[in-house]
């Protein structure tokens, strides 16, 4: 059974061959049925509903001024109609814009609990690409400006002698619940709310496998050795560009040595104690939309 | 059981806290026992042995001219001694250099079969970092030059108002053997040698899980739908910056539609036919150091 974490589970057809068909994309941008999502300075424009929220969907005719300025990013097709995302960060004030004014700019993470799964994935997709474009306005090889091509899914250096191509960046991160029979290893960073603990995590380094990254990070952060490193599931995490790769691993040593540069604390937690205290002021876990919680719950509920 | 593919299985202690201790690193670079690997224009300097090959290992005293010019990259510790890598691409001719002249510049891929596993991983680590530095000489946010910090494991924008930090880039790629009982789905690109087939593969996109990337790529490249997507193992693949994430998946449709932009051909192959014909001119598979072959062999040998 494949586990689908939050920020995955998108229903859009990415229709990747269309990206290279600039004529077809121009045609889609002239079509009133086409839908455009707006992204403004790290926030998504959403329309308020009662319980759930959804992105504000503009028709091309509602935003001709904006389409002229930015490069719309082709997202894909839903029910045969094209979806694009547009960065409108060049506007200082969006509340006065005739079309954008109907939306509210919201950051993705606090919004997550009010989005359905497909929308969460759609906005994760938009956000990851917008973050990438923002950080690749210039070519890393020669320093010249880049330009968006392929419906916004590639950037090309504008220096014709260089012409380097830059593709979206996704940073693989391993996140792992280490256990030891009836105990598991959780850590907390100083920036976490009081009582909050989570699974350990860290970026995969060049020249190592995922399993080696798991073992190295657990050793570095908590001084614990592991074996039986087992993949659980994965999750896009566009804050700004991560892909979380979730594992369980069995501890083969016991004594914790906390790396104070990385963690404020790390401890062994008894399963029964966790069940009893979860939700109290002294013990909190990440929300269910985070893969960390999925890894912890799978172990707590004996589903390894 | 954790599967360790080629280019993984390194034995070096990365000793990551040392990266930020520039004084300690300077001390290591003054120590004769320290070992330096040289990288020249995409090639590793190796010393020839009889059957196996190993990197040429320089002592700091042998290369004072080079250490002044480049920024040595701290790799880690082995038996308590530090290992660094140095890019010597500024030299037009290395054969005449007193220390470098003893080595032979070799590309990693053709060298792979003559390296032991730990050395393969060490050179993969060096190559991935060198490729990354080469492509991030300028800041993507503002276009200013970058400078190496943290023992070469981070780049910082030299414009103090920007000061963007750039970390090593690793591109996650899914690679999957799709099977259907006694048949598996293999494809070939036009650039492959005659008769050569392999597992399908593709870059993970922003806003999708690994399992979704597997399903999307198989659908795009061969028109086949899959279920039961199961993780097998991973492999660093620094050509130039990939991390291969290997899966098996079960086909739920049969009729292949080849995307001619991606593949020259894709076919169902019978297990018995593969066993009989493997190695003949009409049917070849990737070498055992490639995760593609490991995925195929696991299925061929009923080890799923």
XYZ file of C-alpha atoms in Angstrom:
608
model
C 0.000 0.000 0.000
C 1.485 3.333 -1.018
C 1.374 6.003 1.675
C 0.346 9.433 0.414
C 1.462 12.197 2.753
C 0.142 15.745 2.761
C 1.561 18.003 -0.003
C 1.559 14.897 -2.225
C -1.632 13.443 -3.716
C -2.062 16.001 -6.483
C -4.704 15.326 -9.119
C -3.449 17.683 -11.833
C -2.129 16.095 -15.029
C 1.249 17.792 -15.446
C 0.990 17.309 -19.221
C 4.749 17.723 -19.519
C 4.960 17.567 -23.353
C 2.927 20.814 -23.491
C 5.701 22.683 -21.672
C 7.828 22.790 -24.800
C 4.922 23.821 -27.032
C 4.973 27.596 -26.625
C 2.268 28.067 -29.238
C -0.128 25.756 -27.414
C 0.629 27.506 -24.118
C -0.033 30.922 -25.679
C -3.342 29.563 -26.949
C -4.230 28.351 -23.473
C -3.445 31.790 -22.041
C -5.941 33.334 -24.483
C -8.717 30.969 -23.399
C -11.245 32.203 -20.802
C -11.569 28.713 -19.266
C -7.884 28.732 -18.312
C -7.253 29.220 -14.595
C -4.447 31.248 -13.042
C -3.219 31.022 -9.446
C -1.448 34.070 -8.041
C 1.618 34.019 -5.796
C 2.678 37.182 -4.017
C 5.863 37.527 -1.974
C 5.860 34.023 -0.533
C 2.082 33.828 -0.171
C -0.720 32.203 -2.133
C -3.834 34.178 -2.983
C -6.782 32.242 -1.603
C -10.519 32.666 -1.603
C -12.152 32.185 1.776
C -14.733 29.453 2.120
C -16.515 28.346 5.268
C -14.273 25.566 6.573
C -11.874 24.908 3.742
C -9.924 27.337 1.628
C -9.098 27.207 -2.061
C -6.795 29.192 -4.309
C -8.273 32.238 -5.990
C -8.640 31.215 -9.642
C -8.358 33.977 -12.194
C -9.329 33.855 -15.835
C -6.706 35.290 -18.247
C -9.092 38.146 -19.126
C -9.129 39.275 -15.508
C -5.383 39.830 -15.341
C -4.113 41.081 -18.730
C -1.866 43.665 -17.022
C -0.191 40.932 -14.959
C 0.231 38.439 -17.796
C 2.174 41.058 -19.717
C 4.641 41.586 -16.897
C 5.411 38.118 -15.581
C 6.076 34.724 -17.146
C 3.146 32.454 -16.318
C 4.216 29.045 -15.112
C 2.310 26.185 -16.741
C 1.153 23.760 -14.060
C -0.886 21.245 -16.041
C -4.416 20.261 -16.960
C -7.509 19.488 -14.911
C -10.698 18.409 -16.684
C -9.026 19.400 -19.921
C -8.398 22.993 -18.881
C -4.994 24.537 -18.276
C -3.767 25.834 -14.935
C -0.984 28.399 -14.607
C 0.694 30.149 -11.681
C 1.754 33.764 -11.840
C 4.150 35.627 -9.572
C 2.580 39.030 -8.854
C 5.254 40.159 -6.389
C 5.984 43.227 -8.526
C 2.823 44.804 -7.114
C 3.259 46.629 -3.806
C -0.439 46.507 -3.074
C -2.683 43.713 -4.284
C -5.794 44.624 -2.308
C -6.596 47.408 -4.782
C -6.191 45.289 -7.906
C -9.555 44.601 -9.615
C -8.994 40.810 -9.807
C -6.440 40.079 -7.102
C -8.324 42.134 -4.508
C -10.814 39.285 -4.099
C -8.086 37.048 -2.655
C -6.232 36.933 0.607
C -2.452 36.306 0.612
C -1.697 33.367 2.900
C 1.431 31.387 3.671
C 1.162 27.701 2.882
C 2.082 26.126 6.222
C -0.572 27.779 8.428
C -3.053 27.237 5.596
C -2.363 23.498 5.346
C -5.038 22.251 7.748
C -7.720 24.077 5.771
C -6.779 22.668 2.356
C -7.912 19.391 0.846
C -5.121 17.032 -0.176
C -5.122 17.833 -3.905
C -5.019 21.571 -3.211
C -2.213 21.145 -0.688
C -0.189 19.356 -3.355
C -1.005 21.951 -6.005
C 0.183 24.813 -3.797
C 3.315 22.868 -2.788
C 4.098 22.490 -6.498
C 3.590 26.226 -7.100
C 5.603 27.241 -4.070
C 8.585 25.005 -4.828
C 8.837 26.372 -8.370
C 8.437 29.992 -7.258
C 11.153 29.565 -4.600
C 13.447 28.059 -7.210
C 12.914 30.870 -9.713
C 13.525 33.484 -7.050
C 16.903 31.942 -6.234
C 18.020 31.418 -9.819
C 17.520 34.809 -11.396
C 21.197 34.703 -12.380
C 23.319 31.943 -13.882
C 25.586 30.207 -11.362
C 28.153 29.412 -14.042
C 28.675 32.908 -15.482
C 26.552 35.385 -13.484
C 24.348 36.543 -16.392
C 20.570 36.875 -15.972
C 18.465 33.793 -16.676
C 15.197 33.583 -18.585
C 12.309 31.185 -18.093
C 11.596 28.694 -20.894
C 9.537 25.490 -21.245
C 6.449 26.946 -19.604
C 8.580 28.064 -16.659
C 10.048 24.615 -15.924
C 13.579 25.514 -16.972
C 15.752 28.604 -16.816
C 18.326 29.384 -19.472
C 21.323 31.669 -19.190
C 20.859 34.684 -21.477
C 24.579 34.786 -22.296
C 24.620 32.904 -25.590
C 28.206 31.722 -25.082
C 27.206 30.129 -21.758
C 23.563 29.164 -22.360
C 23.580 27.012 -19.202
C 20.271 25.328 -18.450
C 19.016 25.317 -14.874
C 16.312 22.901 -13.797
C 14.155 23.018 -10.650
C 16.049 22.240 -7.501
C 14.750 19.707 -4.973
C 16.823 18.983 -1.863
C 16.543 15.415 -0.563
C 16.246 15.240 3.231
C 16.176 12.032 5.259
C 13.846 11.972 8.258
C 13.895 8.941 10.507
C 12.222 7.526 13.532
C 14.814 5.527 15.455
C 13.357 2.951 17.824
C 14.515 0.379 20.291
C 11.628 -1.941 21.004
C 9.355 0.071 23.268
C 11.220 3.362 23.071
C 11.846 5.829 20.299
C 14.371 8.614 19.863
C 12.973 12.116 19.482
C 14.710 15.460 19.459
C 13.798 19.108 19.666
C 15.306 22.267 18.237
C 15.392 25.437 20.297
C 12.913 27.099 17.934
C 10.200 24.450 18.572
C 7.238 25.356 20.811
C 7.577 24.120 24.449
C 7.213 20.359 24.906
C 7.390 19.702 21.174
C 9.558 16.782 19.979
C 10.014 15.293 16.526
C 11.930 12.732 14.467
C 15.542 13.534 13.567
C 16.262 14.758 10.034
C 19.016 16.111 7.828
C 20.054 16.823 4.261
C 21.428 13.990 2.153
C 25.026 14.783 1.237
C 26.754 14.236 -2.102
C 28.268 10.766 -2.393
C 26.056 8.933 0.091
C 22.960 6.744 -0.143
C 19.764 7.536 1.765
C 20.524 4.770 4.236
C 23.999 6.147 4.858
C 22.563 9.635 5.345
C 20.148 8.225 7.957
C 22.968 6.550 9.888
C 25.266 9.579 9.664
C 22.656 12.093 10.811
C 21.524 10.004 13.788
C 25.142 9.498 14.796
C 25.972 13.193 14.408
C 22.910 14.625 16.119
C 22.376 12.119 18.915
C 25.432 9.829 19.005
C 23.246 6.764 18.379
C 24.131 3.943 15.988
C 21.426 2.336 13.877
C 20.712 -0.754 11.768
C 17.711 -2.027 9.748
C 17.118 1.298 8.016
C 13.744 0.918 6.278
C 12.013 3.264 3.881
C 8.471 4.300 4.829
C 7.227 7.081 2.521
C 8.134 10.465 1.031
C 6.722 13.983 1.111
C 7.309 17.179 -0.878
C 8.206 19.930 1.593
C 8.617 23.215 -0.257
C 10.053 25.225 2.665
C 11.925 26.162 0.568
C 12.764 23.136 -1.600
C 12.918 19.888 0.343
C 11.777 16.386 -0.442
C 11.369 14.452 2.806
C 12.385 10.786 2.635
C 10.986 8.966 5.642
C 12.614 5.959 7.326
C 12.419 3.797 10.411
C 15.635 2.473 11.918
C 16.546 0.301 14.889
C 19.013 1.632 17.436
C 22.048 -0.512 18.199
C 23.413 1.776 20.922
C 21.666 3.469 23.841
C 23.623 6.403 25.202
C 22.582 9.740 23.701
C 25.114 12.497 23.061
C 23.264 15.580 21.812
C 24.943 17.817 19.235
C 24.018 21.164 20.753
C 24.564 22.970 17.456
C 21.745 20.963 15.898
C 19.397 20.063 18.756
C 18.424 21.504 22.112
C 17.551 18.073 23.417
C 17.152 14.432 22.374
C 15.646 11.679 24.519
C 14.320 8.155 24.524
C 10.530 8.143 24.933
C 8.555 5.124 26.157
C 5.642 4.161 23.984
C 3.147 3.992 26.878
C 4.317 7.316 28.296
C 3.872 8.908 24.866
C 0.326 7.597 24.515
C -0.581 8.887 27.961
C 1.009 12.312 27.689
C 0.537 13.220 24.041
C -1.256 16.539 23.720
C -0.410 17.704 27.237
C 1.779 20.748 27.755
C 4.840 18.659 28.358
C 4.612 16.499 25.254
C 3.577 17.566 21.796
C 4.284 16.124 18.351
C 4.209 17.638 14.848
C 0.794 17.841 13.158
C -0.497 14.982 11.034
C 0.348 16.771 7.771
C 4.064 16.368 8.587
C 5.746 13.091 7.610
C 7.503 13.169 11.016
C 4.150 12.521 12.655
C 3.298 9.775 10.193
C 6.568 8.009 11.028
C 5.939 8.363 14.763
C 2.298 7.238 14.533
C 3.222 4.179 12.443
C 5.571 3.077 15.221
C 3.208 4.041 18.067
C 0.416 2.038 16.454
C 2.612 -0.995 15.688
C 2.415 -0.552 11.915
C 6.111 -0.936 10.996
C 19.049 -5.981 4.906
C 20.311 -2.676 3.585
C 21.498 -2.794 -0.012
C 24.696 -0.865 -0.663
C 25.082 0.037 -4.320
C 28.289 1.141 -5.992
C 29.266 4.797 -5.353
C 27.824 4.323 -1.841
C 29.609 2.349 0.879
C 32.166 5.001 1.772
C 34.302 4.446 4.864
C 35.454 8.014 5.459
C 34.201 9.751 8.608
C 32.853 13.037 7.230
C 33.581 14.700 10.590
C 31.120 17.462 9.752
C 31.725 19.621 12.864
C 35.302 20.197 11.634
C 34.001 21.960 8.517
C 33.211 25.086 10.493
C 36.518 25.062 12.385
C 38.762 26.917 9.949
C 41.660 26.928 12.399
C 41.569 23.151 12.746
C 41.377 22.749 8.977
C 44.361 25.060 8.474
C 46.268 22.949 11.007
C 45.375 19.802 9.078
C 46.641 21.372 5.861
C 50.006 21.998 7.520
C 50.343 18.364 8.584
C 52.414 15.995 6.405
C 50.099 13.041 7.170
C 47.172 14.862 5.552
C 46.168 13.469 2.162
C 45.008 15.482 -0.844
C 43.149 14.140 -3.882
C 43.432 16.130 -7.092
C 40.617 16.798 -9.556
C 41.439 18.196 -12.975
C 38.823 19.262 -15.535
C 36.294 16.545 -14.726
C 38.901 13.855 -14.079
C 40.397 12.300 -10.967
C 44.147 11.884 -10.673
C 44.804 8.210 -10.047
C 47.854 6.092 -9.419
C 48.001 2.927 -11.497
C 48.119 -0.385 -9.681
C 48.024 -3.853 -11.174
C 44.315 -4.665 -11.203
C 42.752 -1.964 -9.099
C 43.307 1.768 -9.196
C 43.441 4.263 -6.372
C 43.497 8.038 -6.194
C 46.883 9.701 -6.191
C 47.341 10.927 -2.607
C 49.463 14.031 -2.143
C 50.930 15.361 1.052
C 50.423 19.132 1.626
C 54.183 19.690 1.276
C 54.109 18.260 -2.239
C 51.646 20.835 -3.537
C 52.244 24.196 -1.785
C 51.819 26.088 -5.081
C 48.392 24.504 -5.612
C 47.130 24.964 -2.063
C 47.784 28.692 -2.393
C 45.649 28.960 -5.504
C 42.596 26.819 -4.833
C 40.306 26.271 -1.858
C 40.862 22.735 -0.603
C 37.653 20.880 0.081
C 37.635 19.015 3.398
C 36.364 15.483 2.842
C 36.736 13.909 6.283
C 38.959 11.667 8.363
C 40.310 8.159 7.852
C 42.392 6.533 10.583
C 42.522 9.923 12.254
C 44.072 11.705 9.284
C 42.371 14.364 7.180
C 41.518 14.000 3.497
C 40.988 16.975 1.199
C 40.188 17.361 -2.499
C 41.719 20.094 -4.603
C 40.601 21.357 -7.982
C 43.748 21.831 -10.087
C 41.913 22.760 -13.282
C 43.788 26.078 -13.430
C 46.818 24.168 -14.734
C 46.902 23.605 -18.476
C 49.402 20.797 -18.177
C 49.585 18.542 -15.154
C 52.032 15.986 -16.524
C 54.931 18.366 -15.915
C 54.001 19.206 -12.331
C 56.448 17.666 -9.811
C 53.706 16.046 -7.690
C 50.745 15.749 -10.040
C 52.841 14.257 -12.820
C 52.804 10.909 -11.025
C 49.039 10.600 -11.555
C 46.854 9.895 -14.531
C 43.639 11.926 -15.046
C 40.718 9.540 -15.434
C 36.975 9.994 -15.673
C 35.024 8.258 -12.935
C 32.612 6.131 -14.956
C 35.122 4.144 -17.027
C 37.253 3.838 -13.903
C 34.455 2.358 -11.791
C 35.109 -1.331 -12.427
C 38.698 -0.927 -11.240
C 37.875 0.786 -7.931
C 36.989 -0.871 -4.663
C 33.664 0.169 -3.165
C 35.010 2.662 -0.618
C 37.133 4.386 -3.264
C 34.207 4.541 -5.672
C 32.180 6.297 -3.005
C 35.020 8.667 -2.135
C 35.438 9.752 -5.755
C 31.666 10.102 -6.193
C 31.671 12.444 -3.194
C 34.533 14.496 -4.658
C 32.996 14.647 -8.102
C 29.534 15.715 -6.930
C 31.013 18.575 -4.898
C 33.326 19.694 -7.703
C 30.450 19.702 -10.204
C 28.388 21.758 -7.796
C 31.105 24.362 -7.218
C 31.695 24.697 -10.935
C 28.029 25.511 -11.502
C 27.667 27.925 -8.582
C 30.521 30.337 -9.074
C 27.937 33.140 -9.054
C 24.958 33.802 -6.808
C 21.621 32.888 -8.377
C 19.806 35.543 -6.351
C 21.939 38.580 -7.261
C 24.625 37.507 -9.754
C 27.653 38.346 -7.564
C 30.578 35.934 -7.229
C 30.367 33.299 -4.493
C 33.108 32.183 -2.114
C 33.639 28.784 -0.521
C 33.228 28.517 3.253
C 32.827 25.664 5.766
C 35.666 23.609 4.336
C 34.136 23.932 0.886
C 30.695 22.570 1.872
C 28.870 25.857 1.414
C 29.157 28.828 -0.903
C 28.325 32.345 0.220
C 27.467 35.315 -1.952
C 30.232 37.946 -1.668
C 27.714 40.807 -1.907
C 27.229 41.616 1.770
C 23.699 42.937 1.199
C 22.702 39.594 -0.360
C 24.946 37.115 1.473
C 22.868 34.217 0.142
C 24.090 30.776 1.210
C 24.225 28.012 -1.377
C 24.478 24.390 -0.306
C 25.452 21.361 -2.411
C 22.848 20.377 -4.940
C 21.657 16.779 -5.289
C 18.953 15.974 -7.840
C 16.628 13.121 -6.846
C 15.889 10.745 -9.737
C 13.474 7.827 -9.582
C 14.487 4.667 -11.428
C 12.040 1.803 -11.558
C 11.717 -1.705 -12.836
C 8.105 -2.212 -13.843
C 7.034 -5.832 -13.981
C 4.000 -7.877 -14.796
C 4.513 -11.343 -13.421
C 6.966 -12.940 -15.849
C 7.692 -9.848 -17.927
C 9.406 -6.584 -17.218
C 9.376 -3.237 -18.973
C 12.710 -1.998 -20.299
C 13.515 0.949 -22.523
C 16.429 2.280 -24.497
C 17.632 5.719 -25.438
C 19.103 6.386 -28.849
C 22.520 7.047 -27.311
C 22.726 3.545 -25.753
C 24.998 0.904 -27.390
C 23.151 -1.561 -29.695
C 20.947 -4.094 -27.923
C 21.255 -2.288 -24.585
C 18.071 -1.878 -22.505
C 17.561 -0.497 -19.017
C 14.990 0.451 -16.392
C 13.021 3.670 -16.927
C 14.047 6.735 -14.937
C 13.330 10.423 -14.539
C 13.816 13.446 -12.303
C 11.488 13.924 -9.353
C 9.525 17.134 -9.861
C 8.628 19.771 -7.273
C 5.390 18.990 -5.453
C 5.334 15.216 -5.926
C 6.316 12.209 -3.839
C 8.753 9.565 -5.081
C 5.889 7.167 -5.705
C 4.025 9.772 -7.760
C 7.185 10.493 -9.748
C 7.508 6.770 -10.527
C 3.920 6.564 -11.770
C 4.174 9.785 -13.781
C 7.435 8.884 -15.512
C 6.295 5.386 -16.495
C 3.056 6.826 -17.830
C 4.852 9.582 -19.739
C 7.638 7.495 -21.221
C 5.828 4.236 -21.964
C 2.100 4.855 -21.461
C 1.944 2.151 -18.767
C 0.040 2.493 -15.490
C 1.530 1.068 -12.297
C 0.595 0.098 -8.736
C 2.472 -1.367 -5.726
C 5.391 1.031 -6.049
C 8.050 -0.325 -3.685
C 11.355 1.185 -2.660
C 14.425 -1.000 -3.210
C 17.627 1.009 -2.621
C 19.412 4.245 -3.498
C 22.648 5.235 -5.186
C 24.675 8.447 -5.486
C 25.192 9.149 -9.192
C 27.366 12.239 -9.625
C 26.878 12.597 -13.414
C 26.562 15.463 -12.664
C 24.513 15.550 -9.452
C 21.921 12.794 -9.231
C 20.746 10.599 -6.413
C 19.110 7.484 -7.852
C 16.083 6.220 -5.922
C 15.304 2.688 -7.021
C 11.829 1.124 -7.065
C 9.927 -1.884 -8.302
C 6.362 -1.407 -9.494
C 3.653 -3.653 -10.872
C 2.085 -2.786 -14.216
C -1.702 -2.461 -14.311
C -1.885 -1.867 -18.061
C -0.185 -3.657 -20.960
C -0.099 -1.570 -24.117
C 3.111 0.426 -24.524
C 3.101 3.888 -26.110
C 6.692 5.096 -26.388
C 7.436 8.803 -25.945
C 9.887 9.214 -28.815
C 11.348 12.376 -27.278
C 12.541 10.348 -24.287
C 13.080 6.806 -25.560
C 13.954 5.123 -28.823
C 12.137 1.968 -27.783
C 10.400 0.303 -24.830
C 9.305 -3.325 -24.701
C 8.076 -6.089 -22.451
C 10.802 -8.704 -21.906
C 10.088 -12.274 -20.770
C 12.145 -13.428 -17.837
C 13.239 -16.695 -19.512
C 14.136 -14.918 -22.752
C 16.248 -12.433 -20.790
C 18.138 -15.180 -18.991
C 18.850 -16.966 -22.257
C 19.875 -13.944 -24.290
C 21.625 -11.721 -21.760
C 25.118 -10.859 -22.936
C 24.429 -11.621 -26.587
C 24.588 -8.866 -29.178
C 20.850 -8.429 -29.205
C 20.372 -8.044 -25.464
C 22.602 -6.199 -23.048
C 21.940 -4.655 -19.656
C 23.738 -1.937 -17.668
C 26.797 -3.042 -15.647
C 26.428 -4.238 -12.074
C 27.652 -0.942 -10.623
C 24.453 0.739 -11.904
C 21.360 0.548 -9.700
C 19.332 -0.190 -12.853
C 21.054 -3.561 -13.073
C 20.516 -4.238 -9.382
C 16.781 -3.600 -9.812
C 16.636 -5.867 -12.855
C 18.676 -8.649 -11.235
C 16.548 -8.579 -8.079
C 13.486 -9.229 -10.218
C 15.210 -11.771 -12.514
C 16.387 -13.724 -9.479
C 13.032 -13.565 -7.684
C 14.306 -11.393 -4.860
C 11.527 -8.763 -4.734
